[in-house]
Tab-separated table of C-alpha atoms in Angstrom:
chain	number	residue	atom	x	y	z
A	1	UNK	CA	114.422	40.298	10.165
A	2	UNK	CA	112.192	39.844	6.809
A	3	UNK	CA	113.907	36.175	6.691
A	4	UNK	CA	112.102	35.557	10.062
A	5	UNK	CA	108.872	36.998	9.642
A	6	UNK	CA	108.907	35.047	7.181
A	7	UNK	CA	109.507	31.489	8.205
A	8	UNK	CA	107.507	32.269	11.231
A	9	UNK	CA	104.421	33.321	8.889
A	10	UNK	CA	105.344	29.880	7.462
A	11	UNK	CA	104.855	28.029	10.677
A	12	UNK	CA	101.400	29.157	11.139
A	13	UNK	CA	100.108	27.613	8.425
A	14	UNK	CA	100.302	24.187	9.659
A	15	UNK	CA	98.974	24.759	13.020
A	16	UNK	CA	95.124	26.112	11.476
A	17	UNK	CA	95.183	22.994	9.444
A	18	UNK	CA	95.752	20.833	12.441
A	19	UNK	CA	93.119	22.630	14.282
A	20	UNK	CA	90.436	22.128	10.943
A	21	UNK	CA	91.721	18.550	11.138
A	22	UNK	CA	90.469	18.625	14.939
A	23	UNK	CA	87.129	20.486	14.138
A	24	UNK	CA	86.907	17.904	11.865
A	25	UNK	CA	87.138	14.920	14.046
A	26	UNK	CA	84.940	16.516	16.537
A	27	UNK	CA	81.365	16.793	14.280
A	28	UNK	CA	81.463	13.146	13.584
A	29	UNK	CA	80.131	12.292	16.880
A	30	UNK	CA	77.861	15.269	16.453
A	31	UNK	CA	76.384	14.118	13.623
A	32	UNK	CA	75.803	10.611	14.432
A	33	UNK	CA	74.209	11.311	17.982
A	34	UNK	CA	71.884	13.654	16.080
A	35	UNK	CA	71.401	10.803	13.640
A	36	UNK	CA	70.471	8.896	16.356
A	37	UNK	CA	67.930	11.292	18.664
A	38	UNK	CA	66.332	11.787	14.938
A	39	UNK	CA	65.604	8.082	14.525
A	40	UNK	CA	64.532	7.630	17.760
A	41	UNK	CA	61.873	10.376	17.212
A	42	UNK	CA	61.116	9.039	14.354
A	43	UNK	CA	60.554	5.513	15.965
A	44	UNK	CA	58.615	7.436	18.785
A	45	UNK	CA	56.310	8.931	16.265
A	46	UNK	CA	56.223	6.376	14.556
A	47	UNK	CA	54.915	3.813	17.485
A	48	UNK	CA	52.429	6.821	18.949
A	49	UNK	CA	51.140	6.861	15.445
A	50	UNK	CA	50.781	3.130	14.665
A	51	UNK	CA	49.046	2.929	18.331
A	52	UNK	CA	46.809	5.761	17.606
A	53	UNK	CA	45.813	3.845	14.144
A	54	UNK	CA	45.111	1.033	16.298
A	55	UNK	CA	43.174	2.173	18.718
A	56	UNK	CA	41.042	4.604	15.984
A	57	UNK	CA	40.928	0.827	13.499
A	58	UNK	CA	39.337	-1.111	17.139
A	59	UNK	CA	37.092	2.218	17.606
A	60	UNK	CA	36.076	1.547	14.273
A	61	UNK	CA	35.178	-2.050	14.091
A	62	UNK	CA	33.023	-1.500	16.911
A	63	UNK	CA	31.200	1.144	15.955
A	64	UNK	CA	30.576	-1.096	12.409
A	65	UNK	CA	29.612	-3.930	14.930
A	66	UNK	CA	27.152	-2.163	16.690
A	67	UNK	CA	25.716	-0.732	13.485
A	68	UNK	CA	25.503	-4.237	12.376
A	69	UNK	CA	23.529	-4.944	15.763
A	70	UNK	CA	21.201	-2.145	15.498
A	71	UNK	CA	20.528	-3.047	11.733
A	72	UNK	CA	19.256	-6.301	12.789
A	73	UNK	CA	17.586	-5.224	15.848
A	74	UNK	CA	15.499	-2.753	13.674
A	75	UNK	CA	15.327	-5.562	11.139
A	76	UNK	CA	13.905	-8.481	14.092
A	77	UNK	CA	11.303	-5.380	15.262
A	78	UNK	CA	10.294	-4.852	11.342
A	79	UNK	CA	9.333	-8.250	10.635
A	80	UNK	CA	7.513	-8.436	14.233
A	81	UNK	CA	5.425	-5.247	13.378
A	82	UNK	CA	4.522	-6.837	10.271
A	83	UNK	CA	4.120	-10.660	12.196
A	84	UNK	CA	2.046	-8.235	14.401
A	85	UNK	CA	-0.537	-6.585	11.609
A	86	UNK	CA	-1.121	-9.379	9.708
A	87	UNK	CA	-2.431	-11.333	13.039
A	88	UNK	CA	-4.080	-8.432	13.540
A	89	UNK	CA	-5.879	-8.675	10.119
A	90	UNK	CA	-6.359	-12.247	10.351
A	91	UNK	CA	-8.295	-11.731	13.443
A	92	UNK	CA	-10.119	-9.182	12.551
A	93	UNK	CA	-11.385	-11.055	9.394
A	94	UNK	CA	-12.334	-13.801	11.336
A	95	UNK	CA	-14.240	-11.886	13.424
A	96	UNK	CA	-15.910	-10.615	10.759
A	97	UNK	CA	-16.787	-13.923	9.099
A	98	UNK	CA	-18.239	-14.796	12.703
A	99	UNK	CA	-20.487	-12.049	12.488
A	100	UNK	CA	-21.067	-12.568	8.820
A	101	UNK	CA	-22.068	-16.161	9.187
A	102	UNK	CA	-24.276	-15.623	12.401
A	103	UNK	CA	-26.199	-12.890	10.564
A	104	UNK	CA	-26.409	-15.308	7.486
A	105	UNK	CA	-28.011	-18.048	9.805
A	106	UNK	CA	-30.738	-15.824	11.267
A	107	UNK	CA	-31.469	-14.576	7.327
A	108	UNK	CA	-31.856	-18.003	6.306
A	109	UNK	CA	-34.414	-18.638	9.346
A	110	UNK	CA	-36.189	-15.535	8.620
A	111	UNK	CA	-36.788	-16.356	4.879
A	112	UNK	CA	-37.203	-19.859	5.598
A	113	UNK	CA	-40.108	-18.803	7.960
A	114	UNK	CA	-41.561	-16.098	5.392
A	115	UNK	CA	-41.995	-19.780	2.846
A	116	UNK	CA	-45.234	-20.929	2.606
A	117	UNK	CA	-46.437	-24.211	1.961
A	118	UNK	CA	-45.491	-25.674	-1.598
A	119	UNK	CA	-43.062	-23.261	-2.039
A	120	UNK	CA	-38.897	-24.047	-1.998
A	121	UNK	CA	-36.368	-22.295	-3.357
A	122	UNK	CA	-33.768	-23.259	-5.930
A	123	UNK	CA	-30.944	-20.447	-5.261
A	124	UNK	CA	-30.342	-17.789	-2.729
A	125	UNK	CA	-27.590	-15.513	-3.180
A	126	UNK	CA	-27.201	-12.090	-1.572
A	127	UNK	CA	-24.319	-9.145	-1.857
A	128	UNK	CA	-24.285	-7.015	1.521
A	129	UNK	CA	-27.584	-7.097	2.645
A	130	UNK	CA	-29.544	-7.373	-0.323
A	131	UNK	CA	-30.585	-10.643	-1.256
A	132	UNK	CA	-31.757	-12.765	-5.314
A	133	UNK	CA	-34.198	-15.268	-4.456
A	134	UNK	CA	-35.391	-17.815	-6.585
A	135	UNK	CA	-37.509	-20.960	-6.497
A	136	UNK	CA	-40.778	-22.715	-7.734
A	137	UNK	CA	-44.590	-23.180	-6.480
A	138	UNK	CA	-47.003	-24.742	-7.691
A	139	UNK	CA	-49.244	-22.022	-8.003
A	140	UNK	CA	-48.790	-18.276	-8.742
A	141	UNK	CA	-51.376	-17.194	-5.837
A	142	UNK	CA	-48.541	-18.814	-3.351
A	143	UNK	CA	-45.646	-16.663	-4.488
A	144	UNK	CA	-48.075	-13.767	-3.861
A	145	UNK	CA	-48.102	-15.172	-0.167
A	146	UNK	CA	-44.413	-15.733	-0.148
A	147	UNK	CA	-44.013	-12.054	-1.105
A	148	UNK	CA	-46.517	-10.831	1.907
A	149	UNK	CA	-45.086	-12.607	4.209
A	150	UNK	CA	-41.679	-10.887	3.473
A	151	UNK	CA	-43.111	-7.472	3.612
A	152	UNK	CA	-45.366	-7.927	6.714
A	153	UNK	CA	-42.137	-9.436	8.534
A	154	UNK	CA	-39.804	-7.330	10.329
A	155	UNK	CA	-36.952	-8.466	8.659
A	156	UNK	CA	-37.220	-7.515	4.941
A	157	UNK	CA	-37.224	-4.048	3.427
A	158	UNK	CA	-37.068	-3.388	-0.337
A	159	UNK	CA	-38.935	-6.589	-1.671
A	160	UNK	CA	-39.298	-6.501	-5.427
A	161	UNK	CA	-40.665	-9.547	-7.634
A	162	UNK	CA	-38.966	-9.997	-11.108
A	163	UNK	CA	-41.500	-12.118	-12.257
A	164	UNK	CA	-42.361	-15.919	-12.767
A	165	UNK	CA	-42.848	-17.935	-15.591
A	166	UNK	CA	-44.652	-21.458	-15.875
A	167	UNK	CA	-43.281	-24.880	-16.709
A	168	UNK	CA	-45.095	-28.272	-16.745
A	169	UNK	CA	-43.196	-31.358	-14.757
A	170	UNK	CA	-44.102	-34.461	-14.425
A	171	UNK	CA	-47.735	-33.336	-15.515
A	172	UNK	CA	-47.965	-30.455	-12.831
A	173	UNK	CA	-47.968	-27.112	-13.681
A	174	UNK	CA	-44.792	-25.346	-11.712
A	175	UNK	CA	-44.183	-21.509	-11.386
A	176	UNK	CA	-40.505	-20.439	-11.564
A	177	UNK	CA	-40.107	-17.055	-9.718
A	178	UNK	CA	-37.249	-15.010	-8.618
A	179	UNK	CA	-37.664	-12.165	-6.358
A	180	UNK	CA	-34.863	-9.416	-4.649
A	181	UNK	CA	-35.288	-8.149	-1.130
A	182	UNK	CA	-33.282	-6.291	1.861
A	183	UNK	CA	-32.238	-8.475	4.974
A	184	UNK	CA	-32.496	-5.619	8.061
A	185	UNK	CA	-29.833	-7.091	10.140
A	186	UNK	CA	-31.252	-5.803	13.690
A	187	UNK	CA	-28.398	-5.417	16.137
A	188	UNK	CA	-28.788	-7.523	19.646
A	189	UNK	CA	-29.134	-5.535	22.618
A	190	UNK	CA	-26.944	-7.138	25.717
A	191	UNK	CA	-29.009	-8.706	27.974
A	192	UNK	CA	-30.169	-6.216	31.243
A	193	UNK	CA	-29.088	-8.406	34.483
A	194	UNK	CA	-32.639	-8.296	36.580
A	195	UNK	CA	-31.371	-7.079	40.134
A	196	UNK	CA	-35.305	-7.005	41.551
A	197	UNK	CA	-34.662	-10.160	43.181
A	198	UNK	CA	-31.345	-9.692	44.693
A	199	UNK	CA	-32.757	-6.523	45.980
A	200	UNK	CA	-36.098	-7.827	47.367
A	201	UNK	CA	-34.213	-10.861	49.145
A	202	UNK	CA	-31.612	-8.258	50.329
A	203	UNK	CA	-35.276	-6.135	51.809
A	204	UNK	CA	-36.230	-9.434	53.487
A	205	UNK	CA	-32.962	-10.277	55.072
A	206	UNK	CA	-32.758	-7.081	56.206
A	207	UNK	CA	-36.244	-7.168	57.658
């Protein structure tokens, strides 16, 4: 009876290794189909993530585009502001220099009719409104004239003689004078449209 116990507890032995040898063969496939659903994860991720880069790279590039388009929008607007004020400064200097030289016409005519005879000037120079005058008579009594007629007119203010000194030419005695004064620049009123007419022939036609 031990003698069989024996050689049957020797029998067993071979059966568990056959059945290790069958475990065995059966996590190869196992293995390699998990092999397999792990690359093809990783391939799935790997696509999702190289689409997502893509698309986030395009949203990018436009967004840089359109920065690039606003920059030189704001850039095109800049340089037309500026286009804009210096026209705007242009004009308004000529305008000025209109006004300028149209005053400096009517204070030439008012000095020019202020001259007596046998008096001329030599230089006229003024800053603002204020005006150096010089120039030559032949007699002292005429730049006395020359000087009342400046202060009687209504277009001088201020009128101050510097003095005058004598020189001989050509055998005639010749004053040299020079003399500041104030131009009063006297604004234009617009001309009032007379409507008395209009109104009276309206009267009569309506009569």
């Amino acid at each position: 009876s031990p003698e069989k116990k024996d050689v049957a507890g020797g029998a067993a032995e071979p059966r568990a290794v056959s059945e290790e040898k069958k475990a065995g063969k059966l996590s190869t496939p196992s293995a390699v189909a998990a092999g397999v659903i792990t690359v093809g994860i990783i391939g799935f991720l790997y696509m999702t993530q190289a689409k997502t880069l893509d698309d986030k790279t395009n949203q990018l590039n436009d967004l840089n585009a359109k920065k690039t388009t606003l920059k030189n929008v704001e850039t095109t607007l800049a340089e037309l502001e500026a286009a804009k004020n210096d026209l705007t400064r242009k004009v308004g200097l000529i305008s000025k220099l209109r006004s300028q030289q149209q005053s400096t016409v009517k204070m030439m005519d008012a000095v020019s009719n202020a001259l007596p005879e046998w008096v001329w000037l030599t230089s006229l120079g003024f800053s603002g409104n204020r005006l150096s005058l010089a120039g030559k008579a032949i007699h002292n009594n005429l730049i006395a004239d020359f000087i009342n007629n400046l202060k009687a007119s209504n277009d001088f203010s201020d009128v101050q003689f510097q003095g005058s000194t004598k020189q001989t030419q050509a055998g005639v005695d010749v004053f040299n004078f020079t003399l500041n004064c104030t131009y009063i620049e006297v604004e234009e009123k617009p001309a009032v449209k007379d409507t008395t007419k209009s109104t009276t022939t309206g009267t009569n036609k309506a009569g």
